[in-house]
Every structure is written in C-alpha cells, then in structure tokens.
CSV table of N, CA and C in Angstrom, one decimal:
chain,number,residue,atom,x,y,z
A,1,MET,N,-5.9,46.1,19.7
A,1,MET,CA,-7.0,45.6,18.6
A,1,MET,C,-5.9,44.9,17.4
A,2,SER,N,-4.8,45.7,16.9
A,2,SER,CA,-4.2,44.8,15.9
A,2,SER,C,-3.4,43.5,16.1
A,3,GLN,N,-3.1,43.3,17.3
A,3,GLN,CA,-2.7,42.3,17.9
A,3,GLN,C,-3.8,41.2,17.7
A,4,LYS,N,-5.0,41.4,18.0
A,4,LYS,CA,-5.8,40.5,17.9
A,4,LYS,C,-6.3,39.9,16.7
A,5,THR,N,-6.3,41.2,15.6
A,5,THR,CA,-6.3,41.1,14.3
A,5,THR,C,-5.4,40.0,13.7
A,6,GLY,N,-4.1,40.2,14.2
A,6,GLY,CA,-3.2,39.1,13.8
A,6,GLY,C,-3.0,37.9,14.3
A,7,ILE,N,-3.4,37.7,15.4
A,7,ILE,CA,-3.5,36.4,16.0
A,7,ILE,C,-4.7,35.7,15.3
A,8,LEU,N,-5.7,36.6,14.8
A,8,LEU,CA,-6.9,36.0,14.3
A,8,LEU,C,-6.7,35.3,12.9
A,9,GLN,N,-5.9,36.3,12.4
A,9,GLN,CA,-5.4,36.1,10.7
A,9,GLN,C,-4.4,34.8,10.9
A,10,GLU,N,-3.1,34.8,12.0
A,10,GLU,CA,-2.5,33.8,12.0
A,10,GLU,C,-3.3,32.2,12.4
A,11,PHE,N,-4.3,32.4,12.9
A,11,PHE,CA,-5.0,31.2,13.5
A,11,PHE,C,-5.8,30.8,12.0
A,12,ARG,N,-6.5,31.7,11.3
A,12,ARG,CA,-7.0,31.5,10.1
A,12,ARG,C,-5.9,30.6,9.1
A,13,GLU,N,-5.0,31.0,8.9
A,13,GLU,CA,-3.7,30.6,7.9
A,13,GLU,C,-3.6,29.3,8.7
A,14,PHE,N,-3.4,29.2,9.9
A,14,PHE,CA,-3.1,27.8,10.2
A,14,PHE,C,-4.2,26.9,10.0
A,15,ALA,N,-5.4,27.2,10.4
A,15,ALA,CA,-6.6,26.2,10.4
A,15,ALA,C,-6.8,25.9,8.8
A,16,LEU,N,-6.4,26.8,7.9
A,16,LEU,CA,-6.8,26.6,6.4
A,16,LEU,C,-5.6,25.9,5.7
A,17,LYS,N,-4.6,25.6,6.5
A,17,LYS,CA,-3.3,24.9,6.2
A,17,LYS,C,-3.9,23.4,5.3
A,18,GLY,N,-3.3,23.0,4.3
A,18,GLY,CA,-3.6,21.7,4.0
A,18,GLY,C,-3.5,20.4,4.7
A,19,SER,N,-2.6,20.7,5.3
A,19,SER,CA,-2.2,19.7,6.5
A,19,SER,C,-3.4,19.5,7.5
A,20,VAL,N,-3.5,20.6,8.1
A,20,VAL,CA,-4.8,20.5,9.2
A,20,VAL,C,-5.8,20.2,8.7
A,21,VAL,N,-6.4,20.6,7.7
A,21,VAL,CA,-7.7,19.6,7.0
A,21,VAL,C,-7.4,18.4,6.7
A,22,ASP,N,-6.6,18.0,6.0
A,22,ASP,CA,-6.3,16.6,5.6
A,22,ASP,C,-6.2,15.9,7.1
A,23,LEU,N,-5.5,16.5,8.1
A,23,LEU,CA,-5.9,15.9,9.5
A,23,LEU,C,-7.3,15.7,10.1
A,24,ALA,N,-8.0,16.6,9.9
A,24,ALA,CA,-9.2,16.6,10.2
A,24,ALA,C,-10.3,15.5,9.3
A,25,VAL,N,-10.0,15.5,8.3
A,25,VAL,CA,-10.6,14.7,7.1
A,25,VAL,C,-10.1,13.1,7.8
A,26,GLY,N,-9.1,13.0,8.2
A,26,GLY,CA,-8.5,11.9,8.5
A,26,GLY,C,-9.0,11.3,10.0
A,27,VAL,N,-9.2,12.2,10.8
A,27,VAL,CA,-9.8,11.9,12.1
A,27,VAL,C,-11.3,11.4,11.8
A,28,ILE,N,-12.0,12.3,10.9
A,28,ILE,CA,-13.3,11.8,10.6
A,28,ILE,C,-13.5,10.4,10.3
A,29,ILE,N,-12.7,10.1,9.1
A,29,ILE,CA,-12.8,8.9,8.2
A,29,ILE,C,-12.5,7.9,9.3
A,30,GLY,N,-11.4,8.1,10.0
A,30,GLY,CA,-10.8,7.0,11.0
A,30,GLY,C,-11.8,6.6,12.2
A,31,GLY,N,-12.5,7.7,12.6
A,31,GLY,CA,-13.8,7.2,13.3
A,31,GLY,C,-14.7,6.5,12.7
A,32,ALA,N,-15.0,6.8,11.6
A,32,ALA,CA,-16.1,6.0,10.7
A,32,ALA,C,-15.4,4.5,10.5
A,33,PHE,N,-14.3,4.7,10.1
A,33,PHE,CA,-13.5,3.2,10.0
A,33,PHE,C,-13.5,2.4,11.0
A,34,GLY,N,-13.1,3.2,12.4
A,34,GLY,CA,-13.2,2.3,13.8
A,34,GLY,C,-14.8,1.7,14.3
A,35,LYS,N,-15.7,2.5,13.6
A,35,LYS,CA,-17.0,1.8,13.9
A,35,LYS,C,-17.4,0.6,12.9
A,36,ILE,N,-16.7,0.8,11.9
A,36,ILE,CA,-16.8,-0.6,10.7
A,36,ILE,C,-16.2,-1.6,11.3
A,37,VAL,N,-14.9,-1.4,11.9
A,37,VAL,CA,-14.2,-2.6,12.6
A,37,VAL,C,-14.8,-3.4,13.8
A,38,ASP,N,-15.3,-2.5,14.5
A,38,ASP,CA,-16.1,-2.5,15.6
A,38,ASP,C,-17.1,-3.5,15.1
A,39,SER,N,-17.8,-3.1,14.3
A,39,SER,CA,-19.2,-4.0,13.9
A,39,SER,C,-18.6,-5.6,13.0
A,40,LEU,N,-17.4,-5.2,12.4
A,40,LEU,CA,-16.7,-6.2,11.8
A,40,LEU,C,-16.4,-7.5,12.8
A,41,VAL,N,-15.9,-7.1,13.8
A,41,VAL,CA,-15.5,-7.8,14.9
A,41,VAL,C,-16.8,-8.4,15.8
A,42,LYS,N,-17.6,-7.4,16.2
A,42,LYS,CA,-18.9,-7.8,17.1
A,42,LYS,C,-19.9,-8.6,16.3
A,43,ASP,N,-20.1,-8.1,15.0
A,43,ASP,CA,-21.1,-9.0,14.4
A,43,ASP,C,-20.4,-10.2,13.3
A,44,VAL,N,-19.3,-10.3,13.1
A,44,VAL,CA,-19.1,-11.2,12.1
A,44,VAL,C,-17.9,-12.1,12.7
A,45,ILE,N,-17.0,-11.5,13.4
A,45,ILE,CA,-15.6,-12.7,13.6
A,45,ILE,C,-16.2,-13.2,15.1
A,46,MET,N,-16.6,-12.6,15.8
A,46,MET,CA,-17.1,-13.2,17.2
A,46,MET,C,-17.9,-14.2,16.8
A,47,PRO,N,-19.1,-14.1,16.4
A,47,PRO,CA,-20.2,-15.0,16.2
A,47,PRO,C,-19.4,-16.5,15.6
A,48,LEU,N,-18.4,-16.1,14.5
A,48,LEU,CA,-17.8,-17.3,13.9
A,48,LEU,C,-17.1,-17.9,14.9
A,49,VAL,N,-16.2,-17.1,15.7
A,49,VAL,CA,-15.5,-17.8,16.8
A,49,VAL,C,-16.4,-18.6,17.8
A,50,ASN,N,-17.5,-18.0,18.2
A,50,ASN,CA,-18.3,-18.6,19.0
A,50,ASN,C,-18.9,-20.0,18.5
A,51,PHE,N,-19.0,-19.9,17.2
A,51,PHE,CA,-19.6,-21.1,16.5
A,51,PHE,C,-18.6,-22.2,16.3
A,52,ILE,N,-17.4,-21.8,16.0
A,52,ILE,CA,-16.3,-22.8,16.0
A,52,ILE,C,-16.2,-23.3,17.6
A,53,LEU,N,-16.1,-22.6,18.5
A,53,LEU,CA,-15.9,-23.2,19.7
A,53,LEU,C,-17.3,-23.8,20.4
A,54,GLY,N,-18.2,-24.0,19.5
A,54,GLY,CA,-19.2,-24.5,20.0
A,54,GLY,C,-20.5,-23.9,20.6
A,55,GLY,N,-20.3,-22.7,20.3
A,55,GLY,CA,-21.7,-21.6,20.7
A,55,GLY,C,-21.3,-21.4,22.3
A,56,SER,N,-20.2,-21.7,22.8
A,56,SER,CA,-20.5,-21.0,24.2
A,56,SER,C,-19.7,-20.1,24.7
A,57,VAL,N,-18.9,-19.5,23.8
A,57,VAL,CA,-18.0,-18.3,24.1
A,57,VAL,C,-18.6,-16.9,23.8
A,58,ASP,N,-18.9,-16.2,24.7
A,58,ASP,CA,-19.4,-14.9,24.5
A,58,ASP,C,-18.5,-13.8,25.2
A,59,PHE,N,-17.4,-13.5,24.4
A,59,PHE,CA,-16.2,-12.4,25.3
A,59,PHE,C,-16.7,-11.1,25.8
A,60,THR,N,-18.1,-10.6,25.4
A,60,THR,CA,-18.5,-9.7,26.0
A,60,THR,C,-19.0,-9.6,27.4
A,61,ASN,N,-19.4,-10.9,27.9
A,61,ASN,CA,-19.8,-11.2,29.0
A,61,ASN,C,-18.6,-12.2,30.0
A,62,LYS,N,-17.5,-11.9,29.7
A,62,LYS,CA,-16.2,-12.8,30.4
A,62,LYS,C,-15.7,-11.8,31.1
A,63,PHE,N,-15.8,-12.2,32.4
A,63,PHE,CA,-15.0,-11.2,33.5
A,63,PHE,C,-14.6,-11.8,34.6
A,64,LEU,N,-13.7,-11.5,35.3
A,64,LEU,CA,-13.7,-11.9,36.5
A,64,LEU,C,-14.3,-11.1,37.8
A,65,LEU,N,-15.0,-11.7,38.8
A,65,LEU,CA,-15.4,-10.5,39.8
A,65,LEU,C,-14.4,-10.3,40.8
A,66,LEU,N,-13.9,-9.2,41.2
A,66,LEU,CA,-13.0,-9.0,41.9
A,66,LEU,C,-13.7,-8.8,43.4
A,67,SER,N,-14.7,-8.2,43.6
A,67,SER,CA,-15.7,-8.1,44.9
A,67,SER,C,-16.9,-7.7,44.4
A,68,ALA,N,-17.8,-8.0,45.0
A,68,ALA,CA,-19.5,-7.8,44.7
A,68,ALA,C,-19.9,-7.1,45.7
A,69,PRO,N,-20.9,-6.2,45.7
A,69,PRO,CA,-21.4,-5.2,46.6
A,69,PRO,C,-21.9,-6.1,47.9
A,70,ASP,N,-21.9,-5.5,49.0
A,70,ASP,CA,-22.6,-6.0,50.2
A,70,ASP,C,-24.3,-6.5,49.7
A,71,GLY,N,-24.3,-7.9,49.8
A,71,GLY,CA,-25.5,-8.2,50.0
A,71,GLY,C,-26.1,-8.3,48.6
A,72,TYR,N,-25.2,-8.3,47.3
A,72,TYR,CA,-25.9,-8.2,46.0
A,72,TYR,C,-26.4,-9.8,45.7
A,73,THR,N,-27.7,-9.7,45.1
A,73,THR,CA,-28.2,-10.8,44.7
A,73,THR,C,-28.7,-11.1,43.3
A,74,GLY,N,-28.7,-10.0,42.7
A,74,GLY,CA,-28.8,-9.9,41.4
A,74,GLY,C,-28.2,-10.8,40.3
A,75,PRO,N,-28.4,-10.9,39.1
A,75,PRO,CA,-28.0,-11.5,37.9
A,75,PRO,C,-26.3,-11.2,37.9
A,76,MET,N,-25.7,-12.1,37.6
A,76,MET,CA,-24.2,-12.5,37.4
A,76,MET,C,-23.6,-11.8,36.1
A,77,THR,N,-24.3,-10.8,35.5
A,77,THR,CA,-23.6,-10.3,34.2
A,77,THR,C,-22.9,-9.3,34.6
A,78,TYR,N,-21.9,-9.1,33.5
A,78,TYR,CA,-21.1,-7.7,33.6
A,78,TYR,C,-21.9,-6.5,33.7
A,79,ALA,N,-22.8,-6.4,32.8
A,79,ALA,CA,-23.7,-5.3,32.8
A,79,ALA,C,-24.2,-4.8,34.2
A,80,ASP,N,-24.9,-5.8,34.6
A,80,ASP,CA,-25.5,-5.9,36.2
A,80,ASP,C,-24.7,-5.9,37.2
A,81,LEU,N,-23.4,-6.2,37.2
A,81,LEU,CA,-22.6,-6.2,38.1
A,81,LEU,C,-22.1,-4.7,38.1
A,82,THR,N,-21.7,-4.5,37.0
A,82,THR,CA,-21.1,-3.1,37.0
A,82,THR,C,-22.1,-1.9,37.4
A,83,ALA,N,-23.5,-2.2,37.1
A,83,ALA,CA,-24.5,-1.1,37.8
A,83,ALA,C,-24.4,-0.9,39.0
A,84,ALA,N,-24.3,-2.1,39.6
A,84,ALA,CA,-24.6,-2.3,40.8
A,84,ALA,C,-23.2,-1.9,41.8
A,85,GLY,N,-22.2,-1.6,41.0
A,85,GLY,CA,-21.1,-1.1,41.7
A,85,GLY,C,-19.8,-2.3,42.1
A,86,ALA,N,-19.9,-3.4,41.3
A,86,ALA,CA,-19.2,-4.3,41.7
A,86,ALA,C,-17.6,-4.0,40.8
A,87,VAL,N,-16.6,-4.7,41.6
A,87,VAL,CA,-15.3,-4.4,40.7
A,87,VAL,C,-15.2,-5.6,40.0
A,88,VAL,N,-15.1,-5.6,38.8
A,88,VAL,CA,-14.7,-6.6,37.8
A,88,VAL,C,-13.9,-6.3,37.2
A,89,LEU,N,-13.0,-7.4,36.6
A,89,LEU,CA,-11.9,-7.3,35.7
A,89,LEU,C,-12.5,-8.1,34.3
A,90,ALA,N,-12.6,-7.1,33.2
A,90,ALA,CA,-13.6,-7.3,31.9
A,90,ALA,C,-12.4,-8.0,31.1
A,91,TRP,N,-12.0,-9.0,31.0
A,91,TRP,CA,-11.1,-9.7,30.2
A,91,TRP,C,-11.6,-9.6,28.8
A,92,GLY,N,-12.8,-10.3,28.8
A,92,GLY,CA,-13.6,-10.3,27.5
A,92,GLY,C,-13.8,-9.3,26.8
A,93,ASN,N,-14.0,-8.0,27.4
A,93,ASN,CA,-14.1,-6.9,26.4
A,93,ASN,C,-12.7,-6.1,26.1
A,94,PHE,N,-11.6,-6.5,26.7
A,94,PHE,CA,-10.4,-6.2,26.5
A,94,PHE,C,-10.0,-7.1,25.3
A,95,LEU,N,-10.3,-8.2,25.5
A,95,LEU,CA,-9.9,-9.4,24.1
A,95,LEU,C,-10.5,-8.8,23.0
A,96,THR,N,-12.0,-8.1,23.1
A,96,THR,CA,-12.8,-7.8,21.8
A,96,THR,C,-11.8,-6.5,21.2
A,97,ILE,N,-11.6,-5.8,22.4
A,97,ILE,CA,-10.9,-4.5,21.9
A,97,ILE,C,-9.7,-4.8,21.1
A,98,LEU,N,-8.9,-5.6,21.7
A,98,LEU,CA,-7.8,-5.9,21.2
A,98,LEU,C,-7.7,-6.7,19.6
A,99,ILE,N,-8.8,-7.5,19.4
A,99,ILE,CA,-9.2,-8.0,18.3
A,99,ILE,C,-9.3,-6.9,17.3
A,100,ASN,N,-10.0,-6.0,17.7
A,100,ASN,CA,-10.2,-4.8,17.1
A,100,ASN,C,-9.2,-4.0,16.5
A,101,PHE,N,-8.2,-3.8,17.3
A,101,PHE,CA,-7.1,-3.0,17.0
A,101,PHE,C,-6.0,-3.9,15.9
A,102,ILE,N,-6.1,-5.1,16.2
A,102,ILE,CA,-5.3,-6.1,15.4
A,102,ILE,C,-6.1,-6.0,14.1
A,103,LEU,N,-7.2,-6.0,14.0
A,103,LEU,CA,-7.5,-5.9,12.4
A,103,LEU,C,-7.6,-4.6,12.0
A,104,LEU,N,-7.9,-3.6,12.6
A,104,LEU,CA,-7.6,-2.1,12.4
A,104,LEU,C,-6.2,-2.1,11.8
A,105,ALA,N,-5.2,-2.4,12.7
A,105,ALA,CA,-3.7,-2.2,12.1
A,105,ALA,C,-3.5,-3.0,10.9
A,106,PHE,N,-4.2,-4.2,10.8
A,106,PHE,CA,-3.7,-5.1,9.6
A,106,PHE,C,-4.4,-4.5,8.2
A,107,VAL,N,-5.9,-3.9,8.4
A,107,VAL,CA,-6.1,-3.4,7.3
A,107,VAL,C,-5.5,-1.8,6.9
A,108,ILE,N,-5.1,-1.2,7.8
A,108,ILE,CA,-4.3,0.0,7.5
A,108,ILE,C,-2.9,-0.3,6.8
A,109,PHE,N,-2.3,-1.5,7.3
A,109,PHE,CA,-0.9,-2.1,6.7
A,109,PHE,C,-1.3,-2.1,5.5
A,110,TRP,N,-2.2,-2.9,4.9
A,110,TRP,CA,-2.6,-3.2,3.7
A,110,TRP,C,-2.9,-2.3,2.8
A,111,MET,N,-3.6,-1.2,3.2
A,111,MET,CA,-4.0,0.2,2.4
A,111,MET,C,-2.8,1.0,2.0
A,112,VAL,N,-1.8,1.1,3.4
A,112,VAL,CA,-0.5,1.9,3.2
A,112,VAL,C,0.1,1.1,2.3
A,113,LYS,N,0.2,-0.3,2.3
A,113,LYS,CA,0.8,-0.9,1.1
A,113,LYS,C,0.5,-0.6,-0.4
A,114,ALA,N,-0.6,-0.4,-0.3
A,114,ALA,CA,-1.4,-0.6,-1.8
A,114,ALA,C,-1.1,1.0,-2.1
A,115,ILE,N,-1.2,1.9,-1.4
A,115,ILE,CA,-0.8,3.4,-1.5
A,115,ILE,C,0.8,3.5,-2.1
A,116,ASN,N,1.5,2.7,-1.3
A,116,ASN,CA,2.9,2.9,-1.8
A,116,ASN,C,3.2,2.3,-3.1
A,117,ARG,N,2.7,1.1,-3.4
A,117,ARG,CA,2.8,0.8,-4.6
A,117,ARG,C,2.3,1.2,-5.7
A,118,VAL,N,1.1,1.9,-5.5
A,118,VAL,CA,0.7,3.1,-6.6
A,118,VAL,C,1.8,4.1,-6.7
A,119,ARG,N,2.1,4.6,-5.6
A,119,ARG,CA,3.1,5.9,-5.5
A,119,ARG,C,4.4,5.3,-6.2
A,120,ARG,N,4.8,4.1,-6.1
A,120,ARG,CA,6.2,3.7,-7.0
A,120,ARG,C,6.0,3.6,-8.1
A,121,THR,N,4.8,3.1,-8.7
A,121,THR,CA,4.6,3.0,-10.1
A,121,THR,C,4.4,4.1,-10.7
A,122,ALA,N,3.6,5.1,-10.0
A,122,ALA,CA,3.4,6.4,-10.8
A,122,ALA,C,5.0,7.3,-10.7
A,123,GLU,N,5.8,7.1,-9.5
A,123,GLU,CA,7.0,7.4,-9.8
A,123,GLU,C,8.0,7.1,-10.8
A,124,ALA,N,7.9,5.7,-11.1
A,124,ALA,CA,8.3,5.1,-12.1
A,124,ALA,C,8.2,5.4,-13.6
A,125,LYS,N,6.7,5.7,-13.6
A,125,LYS,CA,6.4,6.4,-15.0
A,125,LYS,C,6.8,7.8,-15.2
A,126,GLU,N,6.8,8.6,-14.2
A,126,GLU,CA,7.4,10.0,-14.4
A,126,GLU,C,8.8,9.9,-14.6
A,127,GLU,N,9.5,8.9,-14.0
A,127,GLU,CA,11.3,8.8,-14.1
A,127,GLU,C,11.4,8.5,-15.5
A,128,ALA,N,10.6,7.5,-16.0
A,128,ALA,CA,10.9,6.9,-17.5
A,128,ALA,C,10.5,7.9,-18.6
A,129,VAL,N,9.6,8.9,-18.2
A,129,VAL,CA,9.2,10.0,-19.0
A,129,VAL,C,10.1,11.0,-19.1
A,130,ALA,N,10.6,11.2,-17.9
A,130,ALA,CA,11.8,12.4,-17.7
A,130,ALA,C,13.1,11.9,-18.3
A,131,GLU,N,13.4,10.4,-18.4
A,131,GLU,CA,14.7,10.0,-19.0
A,131,GLU,C,14.4,10.1,-20.5
A,132,GLU,N,13.5,9.9,-21.1
A,132,GLU,CA,13.5,9.9,-22.5
A,132,GLU,C,13.6,11.5,-23.3
A,133,PRO,N,14.5,11.6,-24.0
A,133,PRO,CA,14.8,12.9,-24.6
A,133,PRO,C,13.5,13.4,-25.4
A,134,ALA,N,13.4,14.6,-25.3
A,134,ALA,CA,12.3,15.1,-26.2
A,134,ALA,C,12.9,15.1,-27.4
A,135,PRO,N,12.0,14.8,-28.5
A,135,PRO,CA,12.1,14.5,-29.9
A,135,PRO,C,12.6,16.2,-30.4
A,136,THR,N,13.7,16.2,-31.1
A,136,THR,CA,14.1,17.5,-31.7
A,136,THR,C,12.9,17.9,-32.6
A,137,PRO,N,12.8,19.2,-32.3
A,137,PRO,CA,11.7,20.0,-33.2
A,137,PRO,C,12.3,19.9,-35.0
A,138,ASP,N,11.3,19.7,-35.6
A,138,ASP,CA,11.6,19.9,-37.1
A,138,ASP,C,12.4,20.9,-37.9
A,139,ASP,N,12.3,22.3,-37.3
A,139,ASP,CA,12.8,23.2,-37.4
A,139,ASP,C,14.6,23.1,-37.2
A,140,VAL,N,14.8,22.5,-35.9
A,140,VAL,CA,16.2,22.5,-35.6
A,140,VAL,C,16.8,21.7,-36.5
A,141,VAL,N,15.8,20.5,-36.8
A,141,VAL,CA,16.6,19.2,-37.7
A,141,VAL,C,17.1,19.9,-39.0
A,142,LEU,N,16.1,20.8,-39.5
A,142,LEU,CA,16.5,21.4,-40.8
A,142,LEU,C,17.6,22.4,-40.9
A,143,LEU,N,17.5,23.2,-39.6
A,143,LEU,CA,18.9,24.0,-39.6
A,143,LEU,C,20.0,23.1,-39.4
A,144,ARG,N,20.1,22.0,-38.8
A,144,ARG,CA,21.4,21.4,-38.7
A,144,ARG,C,21.4,20.7,-40.0
A,145,GLU,N,20.7,20.2,-40.9
A,145,GLU,CA,21.2,20.0,-42.2
A,145,GLU,C,21.7,20.8,-42.8
A,146,ILE,N,21.1,22.1,-42.9
A,146,ILE,CA,21.6,23.2,-43.4
A,146,ILE,C,23.1,23.4,-43.0
A,147,ARG,N,23.4,23.6,-42.0
A,147,ARG,CA,24.5,23.6,-41.3
A,147,ARG,C,25.7,22.8,-41.8
A,148,ASP,N,25.1,21.5,-42.0
A,148,ASP,CA,26.2,20.3,-42.2
A,148,ASP,C,26.4,20.5,-43.8
A,149,LEU,N,25.3,20.9,-44.4
A,149,LEU,CA,25.6,21.2,-46.0
A,149,LEU,C,26.5,22.3,-46.0
A,150,LEU,N,26.3,23.2,-45.5
A,150,LEU,CA,27.3,24.6,-45.6
A,150,LEU,C,28.7,24.3,-45.3
A,151,LYS,N,28.9,23.5,-44.3
A,151,LYS,CA,30.3,23.1,-44.0
A,151,LYS,C,31.0,22.3,-44.9
A,152,LYS,N,30.1,21.3,-45.9
A,152,LYS,CA,30.8,20.8,-47.0
A,152,LYS,C,31.3,21.3,-48.0
C-alpha cells in the first residue's frame, strides 16, 4: 500500500513540475500553430503560387499513378484513386507539407531570435544595474566625516 502511495506521490510531483507543464502548454500551442501554418499554406500561399503560374497548379491533386485497380474506370483524382485502392505517389501533398515545414521553421526561427534579443537586452540591463555601486547611505557619510574630523 505504501509503495502505491509513494509512486502516486512521485508521479504527482513529476507531473506538476514546471517543465512538464510548460511542455504540455507548448505541445498544445504548437498544434494550434501548426493548423495556422497549414491554413496559411493552403489558403494563402498556394493560391498565390497557382495565380503566378497561370492558374494551372493544384499541388493537392498532383500525383503519379503507380498502379490502378483492375477495371477501374472512375475519375482520375487523388481522392478517388486512393479510395479505390490504387497505389499513388502523392508528390504534391508532400510538397505542400514540405512548404508547411519550411514556413513553420522560418516563423519559429524569427520567434526564437526575437526572444533571445529581448533576453539579451534584459540581461544587459541587469548587469548595468549590478555594476553601479549602491549610493552610500547618509548616516555612513556623516560618520565618515566625523571620523575624518577626529583624525585631524
């Protein structure tokens, strides 16, 4: 019984550590941020690429058919072929996910860069404050003056 209580107590301490909670918050925010980047690529960047290239590029439906099911006569779209059991190489989907990753890495790079700049500024201010000597209290100055007068 005491071993169970000890394990539960140890788990509670582990789960409530700041780093574990921070990690959980980071994962949740990262998931939401990933959705934002997916939307940015799908709804903003890819339509712009499509427009620049003349409106003929739809990366979500770019694939290479490796083998179609026997007797398949349906539409030759990625969704229909995969639903029918065809083997397709979905390079367009891979390209979209790769662009998502590059954008996500780029945004995170700039976020970390900004955080580091703020951190360096705060550390420099702390060092500047630490280097300044504290002003001598008035009573100490007065006692020093009295001492110096007594020496004379």
